[in-house]
């Protein structure tokens, strides 16, 4: 069994991954900026007899990453990091504010890199440790009105593929690519007209968990 740190675990795909991994007997550490959704997922896991802990974490803030990794590693032997937290950034490039662009890059790219860098020394203490990066089909091809989001996910793809080589035989690093899901991710944008037509995060999470021994997962 693993001790799994999942970012963005209060909602959407991260929540579903946390519920499934906990049902399989793993200990899950739920992280994100808002504590209320994390606590609600934790209660659901505890009520099913599973084990879960919550930690407030803003991956885009290096101080928060260092402080929270310190707290987590003082109490838990983390063997698996799921970099799921991410944010959208949609619209024609000329209409995006610098703040929107900064937030997307800071969260999706720097956040993923900061947290992974801080946690790798702990993951290396155990044989069989894993990292899973939730990317997107946006990490595979360009899309209209998604230039910054796509740029951020191409960056995570490059980061992931490089770590697969750098940590070969030490940490199993998984790249995960999926299309649209019906999650709160789309709540602040009209980029997608009807998100209810997208796949459920539960369905996607079940496929990911059933295949997470692979290096690349396309859902
Ligand atoms: N939905 C889709 O169509 C789709 C498709 C392909 C890939 N993805 C990717 O799937 C992942 C999960 O997204 P989702 O669809 O499940 O959306 P979501 O429900 O909005 O989940 C994103 C999670 O990330 C957390 N988060 C955002 N910024 C953060 C930060 N700075 N620090 C820590 N946590 C942060 C949010 O919680 P807080 O706000 O509480 O921090 C939220 O729980 C993302 O990486 C996304 O890019 C989504």
JSON list of C-alpha atoms in Angstrom, two decimals, residues 7-153:
[
{"chain": "A", "resi": 7, "resn": "UNK", "atom": "CA", "xyz": [-2.91, 17.95, -5.04]},
{"chain": "A", "resi": 8, "resn": "UNK", "atom": "CA", "xyz": [-6.24, 19.52, -5.90]},
{"chain": "A", "resi": 9, "resn": "UNK", "atom": "CA", "xyz": [-7.92, 16.64, -4.08]},
{"chain": "A", "resi": 10, "resn": "UNK", "atom": "CA", "xyz": [-11.00, 18.55, -2.93]},
{"chain": "A", "resi": 11, "resn": "UNK", "atom": "CA", "xyz": [-12.79, 18.58, -6.29]},
{"chain": "A", "resi": 12, "resn": "UNK", "atom": "CA", "xyz": [-12.98, 17.04, -9.75]},
{"chain": "A", "resi": 13, "resn": "UNK", "atom": "CA", "xyz": [-10.46, 14.44, -10.84]},
{"chain": "A", "resi": 14, "resn": "UNK", "atom": "CA", "xyz": [-8.26, 14.79, -7.73]},
{"chain": "A", "resi": 15, "resn": "UNK", "atom": "CA", "xyz": [-11.22, 14.03, -5.47]},
{"chain": "A", "resi": 16, "resn": "UNK", "atom": "CA", "xyz": [-12.19, 10.92, -7.46]},
{"chain": "A", "resi": 17, "resn": "UNK", "atom": "CA", "xyz": [-8.61, 9.65, -7.54]},
{"chain": "A", "resi": 18, "resn": "UNK", "atom": "CA", "xyz": [-8.41, 10.15, -3.75]},
{"chain": "A", "resi": 19, "resn": "UNK", "atom": "CA", "xyz": [-11.66, 8.24, -3.14]},
{"chain": "A", "resi": 20, "resn": "UNK", "atom": "CA", "xyz": [-10.62, 5.32, -5.35]},
{"chain": "A", "resi": 21, "resn": "UNK", "atom": "CA", "xyz": [-7.06, 5.07, -4.03]},
{"chain": "A", "resi": 22, "resn": "UNK", "atom": "CA", "xyz": [-8.41, 5.18, -0.44]},
{"chain": "A", "resi": 23, "resn": "UNK", "atom": "CA", "xyz": [-10.98, 2.46, -1.24]},
{"chain": "A", "resi": 24, "resn": "UNK", "atom": "CA", "xyz": [-8.07, 0.30, -2.39]},
{"chain": "A", "resi": 25, "resn": "UNK", "atom": "CA", "xyz": [-6.47, 0.60, 1.06]},
{"chain": "A", "resi": 26, "resn": "UNK", "atom": "CA", "xyz": [-3.94, 3.37, 0.42]},
{"chain": "A", "resi": 27, "resn": "UNK", "atom": "CA", "xyz": [-3.44, 6.28, 2.81]},
{"chain": "A", "resi": 28, "resn": "UNK", "atom": "CA", "xyz": [-4.27, 9.52, 1.02]},
{"chain": "A", "resi": 29, "resn": "UNK", "atom": "CA", "xyz": [-3.00, 12.99, 1.83]},
{"chain": "A", "resi": 30, "resn": "UNK", "atom": "CA", "xyz": [-5.37, 15.57, 0.39]},
{"chain": "A", "resi": 31, "resn": "UNK", "atom": "CA", "xyz": [-3.89, 18.96, -0.51]},
{"chain": "A", "resi": 32, "resn": "UNK", "atom": "CA", "xyz": [-5.25, 22.18, -1.97]},
{"chain": "A", "resi": 33, "resn": "UNK", "atom": "CA", "xyz": [-5.83, 25.84, -1.15]},
{"chain": "A", "resi": 34, "resn": "UNK", "atom": "CA", "xyz": [-9.36, 25.54, 0.25]},
{"chain": "A", "resi": 35, "resn": "UNK", "atom": "CA", "xyz": [-9.60, 23.33, 3.33]},
{"chain": "A", "resi": 36, "resn": "UNK", "atom": "CA", "xyz": [-13.43, 22.83, 3.27]},
{"chain": "A", "resi": 37, "resn": "UNK", "atom": "CA", "xyz": [-13.62, 20.63, 0.14]},
{"chain": "A", "resi": 38, "resn": "UNK", "atom": "CA", "xyz": [-10.60, 18.66, 1.35]},
{"chain": "A", "resi": 39, "resn": "UNK", "atom": "CA", "xyz": [-12.26, 18.04, 4.72]},
{"chain": "A", "resi": 40, "resn": "UNK", "atom": "CA", "xyz": [-15.43, 16.89, 2.99]},
{"chain": "A", "resi": 41, "resn": "UNK", "atom": "CA", "xyz": [-13.46, 14.33, 0.90]},
{"chain": "A", "resi": 42, "resn": "UNK", "atom": "CA", "xyz": [-11.62, 13.24, 4.05]},
{"chain": "A", "resi": 43, "resn": "UNK", "atom": "CA", "xyz": [-14.93, 12.64, 5.88]},
{"chain": "A", "resi": 44, "resn": "UNK", "atom": "CA", "xyz": [-16.21, 10.56, 2.96]},
{"chain": "A", "resi": 45, "resn": "UNK", "atom": "CA", "xyz": [-13.05, 8.43, 3.07]},
{"chain": "A", "resi": 46, "resn": "UNK", "atom": "CA", "xyz": [-13.14, 8.03, 6.87]},
{"chain": "A", "resi": 47, "resn": "UNK", "atom": "CA", "xyz": [-16.82, 7.05, 6.76]},
{"chain": "A", "resi": 48, "resn": "UNK", "atom": "CA", "xyz": [-15.87, 4.21, 4.41]},
{"chain": "A", "resi": 49, "resn": "UNK", "atom": "CA", "xyz": [-13.13, 3.04, 6.80]},
{"chain": "A", "resi": 50, "resn": "UNK", "atom": "CA", "xyz": [-10.26, 4.56, 4.84]},
{"chain": "A", "resi": 51, "resn": "UNK", "atom": "CA", "xyz": [-7.36, 6.72, 5.97]},
{"chain": "A", "resi": 52, "resn": "UNK", "atom": "CA", "xyz": [-7.00, 10.37, 4.89]},
{"chain": "A", "resi": 53, "resn": "UNK", "atom": "CA", "xyz": [-5.33, 13.57, 6.03]},
{"chain": "A", "resi": 54, "resn": "UNK", "atom": "CA", "xyz": [-5.74, 17.16, 4.81]},
{"chain": "A", "resi": 55, "resn": "UNK", "atom": "CA", "xyz": [-3.14, 19.86, 4.30]},
{"chain": "A", "resi": 56, "resn": "UNK", "atom": "CA", "xyz": [-3.61, 23.40, 3.02]},
{"chain": "A", "resi": 57, "resn": "UNK", "atom": "CA", "xyz": [-1.21, 24.00, 0.13]},
{"chain": "A", "resi": 58, "resn": "UNK", "atom": "CA", "xyz": [-0.81, 26.61, -2.59]},
{"chain": "A", "resi": 59, "resn": "UNK", "atom": "CA", "xyz": [1.52, 24.97, -5.10]},
{"chain": "A", "resi": 60, "resn": "UNK", "atom": "CA", "xyz": [2.11, 28.30, -6.88]},
{"chain": "A", "resi": 61, "resn": "UNK", "atom": "CA", "xyz": [3.73, 29.72, -3.74]},
{"chain": "A", "resi": 62, "resn": "UNK", "atom": "CA", "xyz": [7.21, 28.35, -2.99]},
{"chain": "A", "resi": 63, "resn": "UNK", "atom": "CA", "xyz": [6.99, 29.19, 0.73]},
{"chain": "A", "resi": 64, "resn": "UNK", "atom": "CA", "xyz": [3.70, 27.31, 1.00]},
{"chain": "A", "resi": 65, "resn": "UNK", "atom": "CA", "xyz": [5.20, 24.34, -0.83]},
{"chain": "A", "resi": 66, "resn": "UNK", "atom": "CA", "xyz": [8.26, 24.20, 1.44]},
{"chain": "A", "resi": 67, "resn": "UNK", "atom": "CA", "xyz": [6.27, 24.69, 4.64]},
{"chain": "A", "resi": 68, "resn": "UNK", "atom": "CA", "xyz": [3.62, 22.11, 3.76]},
{"chain": "A", "resi": 69, "resn": "UNK", "atom": "CA", "xyz": [6.07, 19.51, 2.48]},
{"chain": "A", "resi": 70, "resn": "UNK", "atom": "CA", "xyz": [7.92, 19.95, 5.81]},
{"chain": "A", "resi": 71, "resn": "UNK", "atom": "CA", "xyz": [4.70, 19.34, 7.76]},
{"chain": "A", "resi": 72, "resn": "UNK", "atom": "CA", "xyz": [3.66, 16.36, 5.64]},
{"chain": "A", "resi": 73, "resn": "UNK", "atom": "CA", "xyz": [7.03, 14.61, 5.62]},
{"chain": "A", "resi": 74, "resn": "UNK", "atom": "CA", "xyz": [7.39, 15.04, 9.39]},
{"chain": "A", "resi": 75, "resn": "UNK", "atom": "CA", "xyz": [4.30, 12.84, 9.81]},
{"chain": "A", "resi": 76, "resn": "UNK", "atom": "CA", "xyz": [4.01, 10.66, 6.73]},
{"chain": "A", "resi": 77, "resn": "UNK", "atom": "CA", "xyz": [6.28, 8.54, 4.56]},
{"chain": "A", "resi": 78, "resn": "UNK", "atom": "CA", "xyz": [5.00, 9.72, 1.19]},
{"chain": "A", "resi": 79, "resn": "UNK", "atom": "CA", "xyz": [5.65, 7.12, -1.52]},
{"chain": "A", "resi": 80, "resn": "UNK", "atom": "CA", "xyz": [3.48, 8.50, -4.32]},
{"chain": "A", "resi": 81, "resn": "UNK", "atom": "CA", "xyz": [2.91, 12.08, -5.54]},
{"chain": "A", "resi": 82, "resn": "UNK", "atom": "CA", "xyz": [-0.04, 12.85, -7.81]},
{"chain": "A", "resi": 83, "resn": "UNK", "atom": "CA", "xyz": [0.41, 16.30, -9.35]},
{"chain": "A", "resi": 84, "resn": "UNK", "atom": "CA", "xyz": [-3.21, 16.94, -10.23]},
{"chain": "A", "resi": 85, "resn": "UNK", "atom": "CA", "xyz": [-3.83, 20.57, -9.21]},
{"chain": "A", "resi": 86, "resn": "UNK", "atom": "CA", "xyz": [-4.16, 22.86, -12.19]},
{"chain": "A", "resi": 87, "resn": "UNK", "atom": "CA", "xyz": [-6.02, 25.84, -13.51]},
{"chain": "A", "resi": 88, "resn": "UNK", "atom": "CA", "xyz": [-7.43, 26.86, -16.88]},
{"chain": "A", "resi": 89, "resn": "UNK", "atom": "CA", "xyz": [-6.62, 29.94, -18.96]},
{"chain": "A", "resi": 90, "resn": "UNK", "atom": "CA", "xyz": [-8.81, 30.34, -22.01]},
{"chain": "A", "resi": 91, "resn": "UNK", "atom": "CA", "xyz": [-9.44, 32.98, -24.66]},
{"chain": "A", "resi": 92, "resn": "UNK", "atom": "CA", "xyz": [-7.55, 34.73, -27.47]},
{"chain": "A", "resi": 93, "resn": "UNK", "atom": "CA", "xyz": [-4.04, 35.59, -26.28]},
{"chain": "A", "resi": 94, "resn": "UNK", "atom": "CA", "xyz": [-4.56, 39.33, -26.78]},
{"chain": "A", "resi": 95, "resn": "UNK", "atom": "CA", "xyz": [-7.55, 39.24, -24.44]},
{"chain": "A", "resi": 96, "resn": "UNK", "atom": "CA", "xyz": [-5.81, 37.43, -21.57]},
{"chain": "A", "resi": 97, "resn": "UNK", "atom": "CA", "xyz": [-4.57, 39.59, -18.72]},
{"chain": "A", "resi": 98, "resn": "UNK", "atom": "CA", "xyz": [-0.99, 39.25, -17.55]},
{"chain": "A", "resi": 99, "resn": "UNK", "atom": "CA", "xyz": [-2.36, 38.15, -14.21]},
{"chain": "A", "resi": 100, "resn": "UNK", "atom": "CA", "xyz": [-4.33, 35.27, -15.78]},
{"chain": "A", "resi": 101, "resn": "UNK", "atom": "CA", "xyz": [-1.23, 34.19, -17.69]},
{"chain": "A", "resi": 102, "resn": "UNK", "atom": "CA", "xyz": [0.98, 34.39, -14.59]},
{"chain": "A", "resi": 103, "resn": "UNK", "atom": "CA", "xyz": [-1.51, 32.37, -12.51]},
{"chain": "A", "resi": 104, "resn": "UNK", "atom": "CA", "xyz": [-1.72, 29.59, -15.11]},
{"chain": "A", "resi": 105, "resn": "UNK", "atom": "CA", "xyz": [2.04, 29.31, -15.54]},
{"chain": "A", "resi": 106, "resn": "UNK", "atom": "CA", "xyz": [2.76, 29.67, -11.83]},
{"chain": "A", "resi": 107, "resn": "UNK", "atom": "CA", "xyz": [0.23, 27.00, -10.91]},
{"chain": "A", "resi": 108, "resn": "UNK", "atom": "CA", "xyz": [0.47, 24.46, -13.71]},
{"chain": "A", "resi": 109, "resn": "UNK", "atom": "CA", "xyz": [4.19, 24.72, -14.44]},
{"chain": "A", "resi": 110, "resn": "UNK", "atom": "CA", "xyz": [6.05, 26.18, -11.45]},
{"chain": "A", "resi": 111, "resn": "UNK", "atom": "CA", "xyz": [3.70, 24.62, -8.89]},
{"chain": "A", "resi": 112, "resn": "UNK", "atom": "CA", "xyz": [4.20, 21.16, -10.33]},
{"chain": "A", "resi": 113, "resn": "UNK", "atom": "CA", "xyz": [7.96, 21.66, -10.55]},
{"chain": "A", "resi": 114, "resn": "UNK", "atom": "CA", "xyz": [8.33, 23.20, -7.04]},
{"chain": "A", "resi": 115, "resn": "UNK", "atom": "CA", "xyz": [6.36, 20.45, -5.31]},
{"chain": "A", "resi": 116, "resn": "UNK", "atom": "CA", "xyz": [8.05, 17.63, -7.21]},
{"chain": "A", "resi": 117, "resn": "UNK", "atom": "CA", "xyz": [11.52, 19.05, -6.48]},
{"chain": "A", "resi": 118, "resn": "UNK", "atom": "CA", "xyz": [10.76, 19.31, -2.75]},
{"chain": "A", "resi": 119, "resn": "UNK", "atom": "CA", "xyz": [9.34, 15.80, -2.51]},
{"chain": "A", "resi": 120, "resn": "UNK", "atom": "CA", "xyz": [11.81, 13.80, -4.61]},
{"chain": "A", "resi": 121, "resn": "UNK", "atom": "CA", "xyz": [14.36, 13.36, -1.77]},
{"chain": "A", "resi": 122, "resn": "UNK", "atom": "CA", "xyz": [11.61, 11.72, 0.32]},
{"chain": "A", "resi": 123, "resn": "UNK", "atom": "CA", "xyz": [10.35, 9.58, -2.55]},
{"chain": "A", "resi": 124, "resn": "UNK", "atom": "CA", "xyz": [13.89, 8.34, -3.13]},
{"chain": "A", "resi": 125, "resn": "UNK", "atom": "CA", "xyz": [14.01, 6.93, 0.42]},
{"chain": "A", "resi": 126, "resn": "UNK", "atom": "CA", "xyz": [11.71, 4.10, -0.68]},
{"chain": "A", "resi": 127, "resn": "UNK", "atom": "CA", "xyz": [11.93, 1.59, -3.51]},
{"chain": "A", "resi": 128, "resn": "UNK", "atom": "CA", "xyz": [8.82, 1.62, -5.67]},
{"chain": "A", "resi": 129, "resn": "UNK", "atom": "CA", "xyz": [7.91, 5.30, -5.26]},
{"chain": "A", "resi": 130, "resn": "UNK", "atom": "CA", "xyz": [5.82, 6.96, -7.93]},
{"chain": "A", "resi": 131, "resn": "UNK", "atom": "CA", "xyz": [4.96, 10.34, -9.41]},
{"chain": "A", "resi": 132, "resn": "UNK", "atom": "CA", "xyz": [1.90, 10.84, -11.61]},
{"chain": "A", "resi": 133, "resn": "UNK", "atom": "CA", "xyz": [1.48, 14.09, -13.51]},
{"chain": "A", "resi": 134, "resn": "UNK", "atom": "CA", "xyz": [-2.02, 14.90, -14.70]},
{"chain": "A", "resi": 135, "resn": "UNK", "atom": "CA", "xyz": [-1.44, 16.60, -18.04]},
{"chain": "A", "resi": 136, "resn": "UNK", "atom": "CA", "xyz": [-4.22, 16.81, -20.68]},
{"chain": "A", "resi": 137, "resn": "UNK", "atom": "CA", "xyz": [-4.60, 16.42, -24.41]},
{"chain": "A", "resi": 138, "resn": "UNK", "atom": "CA", "xyz": [-3.57, 20.11, -24.20]},
{"chain": "A", "resi": 139, "resn": "UNK", "atom": "CA", "xyz": [-0.07, 18.72, -23.57]},
{"chain": "A", "resi": 140, "resn": "UNK", "atom": "CA", "xyz": [-0.14, 17.00, -26.95]},
{"chain": "A", "resi": 141, "resn": "UNK", "atom": "CA", "xyz": [-1.41, 19.49, -29.51]},
{"chain": "A", "resi": 142, "resn": "UNK", "atom": "CA", "xyz": [-2.19, 23.19, -29.88]},
{"chain": "A", "resi": 143, "resn": "UNK", "atom": "CA", "xyz": [-5.80, 24.39, -29.60]},
{"chain": "A", "resi": 144, "resn": "UNK", "atom": "CA", "xyz": [-7.60, 27.62, -30.49]},
{"chain": "A", "resi": 145, "resn": "UNK", "atom": "CA", "xyz": [-8.01, 30.03, -27.55]},
{"chain": "A", "resi": 146, "resn": "UNK", "atom": "CA", "xyz": [-5.94, 27.75, -25.30]},
{"chain": "A", "resi": 147, "resn": "UNK", "atom": "CA", "xyz": [-2.43, 29.04, -26.09]},
{"chain": "A", "resi": 148, "resn": "UNK", "atom": "CA", "xyz": [-1.35, 29.67, -22.51]},
{"chain": "A", "resi": 149, "resn": "UNK", "atom": "CA", "xyz": [-3.04, 26.58, -21.05]},
{"chain": "A", "resi": 150, "resn": "UNK", "atom": "CA", "xyz": [-1.52, 24.46, -23.83]},
{"chain": "A", "resi": 151, "resn": "UNK", "atom": "CA", "xyz": [1.90, 26.06, -23.24]},
{"chain": "A", "resi": 152, "resn": "UNK", "atom": "CA", "xyz": [1.64, 25.18, -19.54]},
{"chain": "A", "resi": 153, "resn": "UNK", "atom": "CA", "xyz": [0.70, 21.57, -20.25]}
]
